[in-house]
Amino acid sequence: LSGVPDERWDNAALRQLDPQQRLLLQLRYQQGLTLQEVARLAGLEDLFRARYLVQQALARLQALLRD
């Protein structure tokens, strides 16, 4: 998948994310969980909310990595 973070994540950029964004990206991409699992573990109401928040966190991380 294009744009998906991998092992080369920049720790400084990750530290700039808020804790929920960091958690969501770690659950989704580092642990490879489904959106339904991410939603449940993050205490979100449904997988659609999880998908939206993961996309927002990924966009924020990509912006940080570009800077």
JSON list of N, CA and C in Angstrom, two decimals:
[
{"chain": "A", "resi": 1, "resn": "LEU", "atom": "N", "xyz": [0.83, -1.19, 0.00]},
{"chain": "A", "resi": 1, "resn": "LEU", "atom": "CA", "xyz": [0.00, 0.00, 0.00]},
{"chain": "A", "resi": 1, "resn": "LEU", "atom": "C", "xyz": [0.87, 1.25, 0.00]},
{"chain": "A", "resi": 2, "resn": "SER", "atom": "N", "xyz": [0.60, 2.10, -0.91]},
{"chain": "A", "resi": 2, "resn": "SER", "atom": "CA", "xyz": [1.36, 3.34, -1.01]},
{"chain": "A", "resi": 2, "resn": "SER", "atom": "C", "xyz": [1.06, 4.25, 0.17]},
{"chain": "A", "resi": 3, "resn": "GLY", "atom": "N", "xyz": [2.10, 4.82, 0.73]},
{"chain": "A", "resi": 3, "resn": "GLY", "atom": "CA", "xyz": [1.93, 5.77, 1.81]},
{"chain": "A", "resi": 3, "resn": "GLY", "atom": "C", "xyz": [1.78, 5.16, 3.18]},
{"chain": "A", "resi": 4, "resn": "VAL", "atom": "N", "xyz": [1.85, 3.84, 3.27]},
{"chain": "A", "resi": 4, "resn": "VAL", "atom": "CA", "xyz": [1.72, 3.19, 4.56]},
{"chain": "A", "resi": 4, "resn": "VAL", "atom": "C", "xyz": [3.08, 3.20, 5.25]},
{"chain": "A", "resi": 5, "resn": "PRO", "atom": "N", "xyz": [3.12, 3.65, 6.47]},
{"chain": "A", "resi": 5, "resn": "PRO", "atom": "CA", "xyz": [4.39, 3.68, 7.20]},
{"chain": "A", "resi": 5, "resn": "PRO", "atom": "C", "xyz": [4.96, 2.27, 7.37]},
{"chain": "A", "resi": 6, "resn": "ASP", "atom": "N", "xyz": [6.27, 2.18, 7.50]},
{"chain": "A", "resi": 6, "resn": "ASP", "atom": "CA", "xyz": [6.90, 0.89, 7.74]},
{"chain": "A", "resi": 6, "resn": "ASP", "atom": "C", "xyz": [7.95, 1.05, 8.83]},
{"chain": "A", "resi": 7, "resn": "GLU", "atom": "N", "xyz": [8.91, 0.13, 8.86]},
{"chain": "A", "resi": 7, "resn": "GLU", "atom": "CA", "xyz": [9.93, 0.14, 9.91]},
{"chain": "A", "resi": 7, "resn": "GLU", "atom": "C", "xyz": [10.77, 1.42, 9.91]},
{"chain": "A", "resi": 8, "resn": "ARG", "atom": "N", "xyz": [10.73, 2.17, 8.83]},
{"chain": "A", "resi": 8, "resn": "ARG", "atom": "CA", "xyz": [11.56, 3.38, 8.74]},
{"chain": "A", "resi": 8, "resn": "ARG", "atom": "C", "xyz": [10.86, 4.61, 9.30]},
{"chain": "A", "resi": 9, "resn": "TRP", "atom": "N", "xyz": [9.77, 4.39, 10.02]},
{"chain": "A", "resi": 9, "resn": "TRP", "atom": "CA", "xyz": [9.08, 5.53, 10.63]},
{"chain": "A", "resi": 9, "resn": "TRP", "atom": "C", "xyz": [10.08, 6.37, 11.38]},
{"chain": "A", "resi": 10, "resn": "ASP", "atom": "N", "xyz": [9.94, 7.65, 11.28]},
{"chain": "A", "resi": 10, "resn": "ASP", "atom": "CA", "xyz": [10.79, 8.60, 11.97]},
{"chain": "A", "resi": 10, "resn": "ASP", "atom": "C", "xyz": [10.25, 8.78, 13.39]},
{"chain": "A", "resi": 11, "resn": "ASN", "atom": "N", "xyz": [11.03, 8.36, 14.38]},
{"chain": "A", "resi": 11, "resn": "ASN", "atom": "CA", "xyz": [10.57, 8.44, 15.77]},
{"chain": "A", "resi": 11, "resn": "ASN", "atom": "C", "xyz": [10.26, 9.87, 16.19]},
{"chain": "A", "resi": 12, "resn": "ALA", "atom": "N", "xyz": [11.02, 10.83, 15.69]},
{"chain": "A", "resi": 12, "resn": "ALA", "atom": "CA", "xyz": [10.75, 12.23, 16.04]},
{"chain": "A", "resi": 12, "resn": "ALA", "atom": "C", "xyz": [9.38, 12.65, 15.51]},
{"chain": "A", "resi": 13, "resn": "ALA", "atom": "N", "xyz": [9.04, 12.22, 14.31]},
{"chain": "A", "resi": 13, "resn": "ALA", "atom": "CA", "xyz": [7.72, 12.55, 13.75]},
{"chain": "A", "resi": 13, "resn": "ALA", "atom": "C", "xyz": [6.63, 11.85, 14.54]},
{"chain": "A", "resi": 14, "resn": "LEU", "atom": "N", "xyz": [6.84, 10.61, 14.90]},
{"chain": "A", "resi": 14, "resn": "LEU", "atom": "CA", "xyz": [5.85, 9.89, 15.70]},
{"chain": "A", "resi": 14, "resn": "LEU", "atom": "C", "xyz": [5.60, 10.56, 17.04]},
{"chain": "A", "resi": 15, "resn": "ARG", "atom": "N", "xyz": [6.64, 11.07, 17.64]},
{"chain": "A", "resi": 15, "resn": "ARG", "atom": "CA", "xyz": [6.49, 11.75, 18.94]},
{"chain": "A", "resi": 15, "resn": "ARG", "atom": "C", "xyz": [5.68, 13.03, 18.83]},
{"chain": "A", "resi": 16, "resn": "GLN", "atom": "N", "xyz": [5.60, 13.58, 17.63]},
{"chain": "A", "resi": 16, "resn": "GLN", "atom": "CA", "xyz": [4.82, 14.81, 17.43]},
{"chain": "A", "resi": 16, "resn": "GLN", "atom": "C", "xyz": [3.33, 14.54, 17.27]},
{"chain": "A", "resi": 17, "resn": "LEU", "atom": "N", "xyz": [2.96, 13.28, 17.04]},
{"chain": "A", "resi": 17, "resn": "LEU", "atom": "CA", "xyz": [1.54, 12.93, 16.96]},
{"chain": "A", "resi": 17, "resn": "LEU", "atom": "C", "xyz": [0.95, 12.90, 18.36]},
{"chain": "A", "resi": 18, "resn": "ASP", "atom": "N", "xyz": [-0.35, 13.12, 18.45]},
{"chain": "A", "resi": 18, "resn": "ASP", "atom": "CA", "xyz": [-0.95, 12.99, 19.76]},
{"chain": "A", "resi": 18, "resn": "ASP", "atom": "C", "xyz": [-1.03, 11.49, 20.11]},
{"chain": "A", "resi": 19, "resn": "PRO", "atom": "N", "xyz": [-1.17, 11.16, 21.38]},
{"chain": "A", "resi": 19, "resn": "PRO", "atom": "CA", "xyz": [-1.13, 9.75, 21.79]},
{"chain": "A", "resi": 19, "resn": "PRO", "atom": "C", "xyz": [-2.13, 8.86, 21.07]},
{"chain": "A", "resi": 20, "resn": "GLN", "atom": "N", "xyz": [-3.34, 9.37, 20.81]},
{"chain": "A", "resi": 20, "resn": "GLN", "atom": "CA", "xyz": [-4.33, 8.54, 20.12]},
{"chain": "A", "resi": 20, "resn": "GLN", "atom": "C", "xyz": [-3.89, 8.26, 18.68]},
{"chain": "A", "resi": 21, "resn": "GLN", "atom": "N", "xyz": [-3.37, 9.27, 18.00]},
{"chain": "A", "resi": 21, "resn": "GLN", "atom": "CA", "xyz": [-2.91, 9.07, 16.63]},
{"chain": "A", "resi": 21, "resn": "GLN", "atom": "C", "xyz": [-1.79, 8.04, 16.59]},
{"chain": "A", "resi": 22, "resn": "ARG", "atom": "N", "xyz": [-0.86, 8.16, 17.51]},
{"chain": "A", "resi": 22, "resn": "ARG", "atom": "CA", "xyz": [0.26, 7.22, 17.59]},
{"chain": "A", "resi": 22, "resn": "ARG", "atom": "C", "xyz": [-0.25, 5.79, 17.84]},
{"chain": "A", "resi": 23, "resn": "LEU", "atom": "N", "xyz": [-1.18, 5.65, 18.78]},
{"chain": "A", "resi": 23, "resn": "LEU", "atom": "CA", "xyz": [-1.75, 4.35, 19.09]},
{"chain": "A", "resi": 23, "resn": "LEU", "atom": "C", "xyz": [-2.44, 3.74, 17.87]},
{"chain": "A", "resi": 24, "resn": "LEU", "atom": "N", "xyz": [-3.26, 4.53, 17.21]},
{"chain": "A", "resi": 24, "resn": "LEU", "atom": "CA", "xyz": [-3.99, 4.03, 16.04]},
{"chain": "A", "resi": 24, "resn": "LEU", "atom": "C", "xyz": [-3.05, 3.54, 14.95]},
{"chain": "A", "resi": 25, "resn": "LEU", "atom": "N", "xyz": [-2.00, 4.30, 14.66]},
{"chain": "A", "resi": 25, "resn": "LEU", "atom": "CA", "xyz": [-1.05, 3.88, 13.63]},
{"chain": "A", "resi": 25, "resn": "LEU", "atom": "C", "xyz": [-0.28, 2.64, 14.05]},
{"chain": "A", "resi": 26, "resn": "GLN", "atom": "N", "xyz": [0.09, 2.56, 15.30]},
{"chain": "A", "resi": 26, "resn": "GLN", "atom": "CA", "xyz": [0.80, 1.38, 15.78]},
{"chain": "A", "resi": 26, "resn": "GLN", "atom": "C", "xyz": [-0.08, 0.13, 15.70]},
{"chain": "A", "resi": 27, "resn": "LEU", "atom": "N", "xyz": [-1.33, 0.26, 16.11]},
{"chain": "A", "resi": 27, "resn": "LEU", "atom": "CA", "xyz": [-2.23, -0.89, 16.05]},
{"chain": "A", "resi": 27, "resn": "LEU", "atom": "C", "xyz": [-2.47, -1.32, 14.60]},
{"chain": "A", "resi": 28, "resn": "ARG", "atom": "N", "xyz": [-2.72, -0.35, 13.74]},
{"chain": "A", "resi": 28, "resn": "ARG", "atom": "CA", "xyz": [-3.09, -0.66, 12.35]},
{"chain": "A", "resi": 28, "resn": "ARG", "atom": "C", "xyz": [-1.90, -1.16, 11.53]},
{"chain": "A", "resi": 29, "resn": "TYR", "atom": "N", "xyz": [-0.78, -0.46, 11.60]},
{"chain": "A", "resi": 29, "resn": "TYR", "atom": "CA", "xyz": [0.32, -0.76, 10.69]},
{"chain": "A", "resi": 29, "resn": "TYR", "atom": "C", "xyz": [1.46, -1.56, 11.31]},
{"chain": "A", "resi": 30, "resn": "GLN", "atom": "N", "xyz": [1.81, -1.30, 12.53]},
{"chain": "A", "resi": 30, "resn": "GLN", "atom": "CA", "xyz": [2.90, -2.06, 13.14]},
{"chain": "A", "resi": 30, "resn": "GLN", "atom": "C", "xyz": [2.41, -3.41, 13.63]},
{"chain": "A", "resi": 31, "resn": "GLN", "atom": "N", "xyz": [1.18, -3.47, 14.15]},
{"chain": "A", "resi": 31, "resn": "GLN", "atom": "CA", "xyz": [0.65, -4.75, 14.63]},
{"chain": "A", "resi": 31, "resn": "GLN", "atom": "C", "xyz": [-0.24, -5.44, 13.59]},
{"chain": "A", "resi": 32, "resn": "GLY", "atom": "N", "xyz": [-0.60, -4.72, 12.53]},
{"chain": "A", "resi": 32, "resn": "GLY", "atom": "CA", "xyz": [-1.36, -5.30, 11.44]},
{"chain": "A", "resi": 32, "resn": "GLY", "atom": "C", "xyz": [-2.79, -5.68, 11.78]},
{"chain": "A", "resi": 33, "resn": "LEU", "atom": "N", "xyz": [-3.40, -4.96, 12.71]},
{"chain": "A", "resi": 33, "resn": "LEU", "atom": "CA", "xyz": [-4.76, -5.28, 13.12]},
{"chain": "A", "resi": 33, "resn": "LEU", "atom": "C", "xyz": [-5.78, -4.75, 12.10]},
{"chain": "A", "resi": 34, "resn": "THR", "atom": "N", "xyz": [-6.94, -5.37, 12.08]},
{"chain": "A", "resi": 34, "resn": "THR", "atom": "CA", "xyz": [-8.03, -4.88, 11.24]},
{"chain": "A", "resi": 34, "resn": "THR", "atom": "C", "xyz": [-8.59, -3.60, 11.84]},
{"chain": "A", "resi": 35, "resn": "LEU", "atom": "N", "xyz": [-9.35, -2.87, 11.04]},
{"chain": "A", "resi": 35, "resn": "LEU", "atom": "CA", "xyz": [-9.97, -1.65, 11.55]},
{"chain": "A", "resi": 35, "resn": "LEU", "atom": "C", "xyz": [-10.96, -1.96, 12.66]},
{"chain": "A", "resi": 36, "resn": "GLN", "atom": "N", "xyz": [-11.64, -3.08, 12.56]},
{"chain": "A", "resi": 36, "resn": "GLN", "atom": "CA", "xyz": [-12.57, -3.47, 13.63]},
{"chain": "A", "resi": 36, "resn": "GLN", "atom": "C", "xyz": [-11.81, -3.71, 14.93]},
{"chain": "A", "resi": 37, "resn": "GLU", "atom": "N", "xyz": [-10.66, -4.37, 14.85]},
{"chain": "A", "resi": 37, "resn": "GLU", "atom": "CA", "xyz": [-9.84, -4.61, 16.05]},
{"chain": "A", "resi": 37, "resn": "GLU", "atom": "C", "xyz": [-9.29, -3.30, 16.60]},
{"chain": "A", "resi": 38, "resn": "VAL", "atom": "N", "xyz": [-8.85, -2.42, 15.70]},
{"chain": "A", "resi": 38, "resn": "VAL", "atom": "CA", "xyz": [-8.34, -1.11, 16.11]},
{"chain": "A", "resi": 38, "resn": "VAL", "atom": "C", "xyz": [-9.43, -0.34, 16.85]},
{"chain": "A", "resi": 39, "resn": "ALA", "atom": "N", "xyz": [-10.63, -0.33, 16.29]},
{"chain": "A", "resi": 39, "resn": "ALA", "atom": "CA", "xyz": [-11.74, 0.39, 16.92]},
{"chain": "A", "resi": 39, "resn": "ALA", "atom": "C", "xyz": [-12.00, -0.14, 18.32]},
{"chain": "A", "resi": 40, "resn": "ARG", "atom": "N", "xyz": [-12.06, -1.45, 18.45]},
{"chain": "A", "resi": 40, "resn": "ARG", "atom": "CA", "xyz": [-12.35, -2.05, 19.76]},
{"chain": "A", "resi": 40, "resn": "ARG", "atom": "C", "xyz": [-11.26, -1.72, 20.77]},
{"chain": "A", "resi": 41, "resn": "LEU", "atom": "N", "xyz": [-10.01, -1.89, 20.39]},
{"chain": "A", "resi": 41, "resn": "LEU", "atom": "CA", "xyz": [-8.90, -1.66, 21.32]},
{"chain": "A", "resi": 41, "resn": "LEU", "atom": "C", "xyz": [-8.72, -0.18, 21.67]},
{"chain": "A", "resi": 42, "resn": "ALA", "atom": "N", "xyz": [-9.08, 0.70, 20.73]},
{"chain": "A", "resi": 42, "resn": "ALA", "atom": "CA", "xyz": [-8.94, 2.14, 20.98]},
{"chain": "A", "resi": 42, "resn": "ALA", "atom": "C", "xyz": [-10.19, 2.74, 21.61]},
{"chain": "A", "resi": 43, "resn": "GLY", "atom": "N", "xyz": [-11.21, 1.92, 21.83]},
{"chain": "A", "resi": 43, "resn": "GLY", "atom": "CA", "xyz": [-12.43, 2.41, 22.46]},
{"chain": "A", "resi": 43, "resn": "GLY", "atom": "C", "xyz": [-13.27, 3.29, 21.56]},
{"chain": "A", "resi": 44, "resn": "LEU", "atom": "N", "xyz": [-13.21, 3.05, 20.25]},
{"chain": "A", "resi": 44, "resn": "LEU", "atom": "CA", "xyz": [-13.99, 3.85, 19.30]},
{"chain": "A", "resi": 44, "resn": "LEU", "atom": "C", "xyz": [-15.32, 3.16, 19.02]},
{"chain": "A", "resi": 45, "resn": "GLU", "atom": "N", "xyz": [-16.30, 3.93, 18.59]},
{"chain": "A", "resi": 45, "resn": "GLU", "atom": "CA", "xyz": [-17.64, 3.40, 18.43]},
{"chain": "A", "resi": 45, "resn": "GLU", "atom": "C", "xyz": [-17.80, 2.41, 17.28]},
{"chain": "A", "resi": 46, "resn": "ASP", "atom": "N", "xyz": [-17.01, 2.60, 16.20]},
{"chain": "A", "resi": 46, "resn": "ASP", "atom": "CA", "xyz": [-17.13, 1.66, 15.08]},
{"chain": "A", "resi": 46, "resn": "ASP", "atom": "C", "xyz": [-15.91, 1.73, 14.18]},
{"chain": "A", "resi": 47, "resn": "LEU", "atom": "N", "xyz": [-15.86, 0.81, 13.23]},
{"chain": "A", "resi": 47, "resn": "LEU", "atom": "CA", "xyz": [-14.69, 0.75, 12.36]},
{"chain": "A", "resi": 47, "resn": "LEU", "atom": "C", "xyz": [-14.63, 1.93, 11.41]},
{"chain": "A", "resi": 48, "resn": "PHE", "atom": "N", "xyz": [-15.76, 2.55, 11.11]},
{"chain": "A", "resi": 48, "resn": "PHE", "atom": "CA", "xyz": [-15.74, 3.72, 10.23]},
{"chain": "A", "resi": 48, "resn": "PHE", "atom": "C", "xyz": [-15.06, 4.91, 10.90]},
{"chain": "A", "resi": 49, "resn": "ARG", "atom": "N", "xyz": [-15.30, 5.06, 12.19]},
{"chain": "A", "resi": 49, "resn": "ARG", "atom": "CA", "xyz": [-14.61, 6.12, 12.96]},
{"chain": "A", "resi": 49, "resn": "ARG", "atom": "C", "xyz": [-13.12, 5.79, 13.04]},
{"chain": "A", "resi": 50, "resn": "ALA", "atom": "N", "xyz": [-12.80, 4.52, 13.24]},
{"chain": "A", "resi": 50, "resn": "ALA", "atom": "CA", "xyz": [-11.40, 4.10, 13.28]},
{"chain": "A", "resi": 50, "resn": "ALA", "atom": "C", "xyz": [-10.72, 4.40, 11.96]},
{"chain": "A", "resi": 51, "resn": "ARG", "atom": "N", "xyz": [-11.39, 4.07, 10.86]},
{"chain": "A", "resi": 51, "resn": "ARG", "atom": "CA", "xyz": [-10.79, 4.31, 9.54]},
{"chain": "A", "resi": 51, "resn": "ARG", "atom": "C", "xyz": [-10.53, 5.80, 9.32]},
{"chain": "A", "resi": 52, "resn": "TYR", "atom": "N", "xyz": [-11.49, 6.62, 9.68]},
{"chain": "A", "resi": 52, "resn": "TYR", "atom": "CA", "xyz": [-11.33, 8.07, 9.53]},
{"chain": "A", "resi": 52, "resn": "TYR", "atom": "C", "xyz": [-10.15, 8.57, 10.36]},
{"chain": "A", "resi": 53, "resn": "LEU", "atom": "N", "xyz": [-10.07, 8.16, 11.61]},
{"chain": "A", "resi": 53, "resn": "LEU", "atom": "CA", "xyz": [-9.00, 8.63, 12.48]},
{"chain": "A", "resi": 53, "resn": "LEU", "atom": "C", "xyz": [-7.64, 8.09, 12.07]},
{"chain": "A", "resi": 54, "resn": "VAL", "atom": "N", "xyz": [-7.58, 6.87, 11.58]},
{"chain": "A", "resi": 54, "resn": "VAL", "atom": "CA", "xyz": [-6.32, 6.31, 11.07]},
{"chain": "A", "resi": 54, "resn": "VAL", "atom": "C", "xyz": [-5.87, 7.11, 9.85]},
{"chain": "A", "resi": 55, "resn": "GLN", "atom": "N", "xyz": [-6.79, 7.43, 8.96]},
{"chain": "A", "resi": 55, "resn": "GLN", "atom": "CA", "xyz": [-6.44, 8.22, 7.77]},
{"chain": "A", "resi": 55, "resn": "GLN", "atom": "C", "xyz": [-5.93, 9.60, 8.16]},
{"chain": "A", "resi": 56, "resn": "GLN", "atom": "N", "xyz": [-6.57, 10.22, 9.16]},
{"chain": "A", "resi": 56, "resn": "GLN", "atom": "CA", "xyz": [-6.13, 11.52, 9.63]},
{"chain": "A", "resi": 56, "resn": "GLN", "atom": "C", "xyz": [-4.73, 11.45, 10.24]},
{"chain": "A", "resi": 57, "resn": "ALA", "atom": "N", "xyz": [-4.50, 10.42, 11.04]},
{"chain": "A", "resi": 57, "resn": "ALA", "atom": "CA", "xyz": [-3.19, 10.24, 11.68]},
{"chain": "A", "resi": 57, "resn": "ALA", "atom": "C", "xyz": [-2.11, 9.98, 10.63]},
{"chain": "A", "resi": 58, "resn": "LEU", "atom": "N", "xyz": [-2.43, 9.18, 9.64]},
{"chain": "A", "resi": 58, "resn": "LEU", "atom": "CA", "xyz": [-1.47, 8.88, 8.58]},
{"chain": "A", "resi": 58, "resn": "LEU", "atom": "C", "xyz": [-1.13, 10.13, 7.78]},
{"chain": "A", "resi": 59, "resn": "ALA", "atom": "N", "xyz": [-2.14, 10.94, 7.48]},
{"chain": "A", "resi": 59, "resn": "ALA", "atom": "CA", "xyz": [-1.91, 12.19, 6.76]},
{"chain": "A", "resi": 59, "resn": "ALA", "atom": "C", "xyz": [-1.02, 13.13, 7.58]},
{"chain": "A", "resi": 60, "resn": "ARG", "atom": "N", "xyz": [-1.27, 13.19, 8.88]},
{"chain": "A", "resi": 60, "resn": "ARG", "atom": "CA", "xyz": [-0.44, 14.04, 9.77]},
{"chain": "A", "resi": 60, "resn": "ARG", "atom": "C", "xyz": [0.99, 13.54, 9.79]},
{"chain": "A", "resi": 61, "resn": "LEU", "atom": "N", "xyz": [1.18, 12.23, 9.90]},
{"chain": "A", "resi": 61, "resn": "LEU", "atom": "CA", "xyz": [2.53, 11.67, 9.92]},
{"chain": "A", "resi": 61, "resn": "LEU", "atom": "C", "xyz": [3.25, 11.94, 8.60]},
{"chain": "A", "resi": 62, "resn": "GLN", "atom": "N", "xyz": [2.56, 11.78, 7.49]},
{"chain": "A", "resi": 62, "resn": "GLN", "atom": "CA", "xyz": [3.18, 12.04, 6.19]},
{"chain": "A", "resi": 62, "resn": "GLN", "atom": "C", "xyz": [3.58, 13.50, 6.06]},
{"chain": "A", "resi": 63, "resn": "ALA", "atom": "N", "xyz": [2.75, 14.41, 6.56]},
{"chain": "A", "resi": 63, "resn": "ALA", "atom": "CA", "xyz": [3.08, 15.83, 6.52]},
{"chain": "A", "resi": 63, "resn": "ALA", "atom": "C", "xyz": [4.32, 16.12, 7.37]},
{"chain": "A", "resi": 64, "resn": "LEU", "atom": "N", "xyz": [4.40, 15.50, 8.52]},
{"chain": "A", "resi": 64, "resn": "LEU", "atom": "CA", "xyz": [5.57, 15.69, 9.39]},
{"chain": "A", "resi": 64, "resn": "LEU", "atom": "C", "xyz": [6.84, 15.16, 8.74]},
{"chain": "A", "resi": 65, "resn": "LEU", "atom": "N", "xyz": [6.73, 14.05, 8.05]},
{"chain": "A", "resi": 65, "resn": "LEU", "atom": "CA", "xyz": [7.90, 13.45, 7.41]},
{"chain": "A", "resi": 65, "resn": "LEU", "atom": "C", "xyz": [8.37, 14.27, 6.21]},
{"chain": "A", "resi": 66, "resn": "ARG", "atom": "N", "xyz": [7.45, 15.01, 5.58]},
{"chain": "A", "resi": 66, "resn": "ARG", "atom": "CA", "xyz": [7.82, 15.87, 4.45]},
{"chain": "A", "resi": 66, "resn": "ARG", "atom": "C", "xyz": [8.58, 17.10, 4.93]},
{"chain": "A", "resi": 67, "resn": "ASP", "atom": "N", "xyz": [8.30, 17.55, 6.14]},
{"chain": "A", "resi": 67, "resn": "ASP", "atom": "CA", "xyz": [8.93, 18.79, 6.66]},
{"chain": "A", "resi": 67, "resn": "ASP", "atom": "C", "xyz": [10.36, 18.57, 7.05]}
]
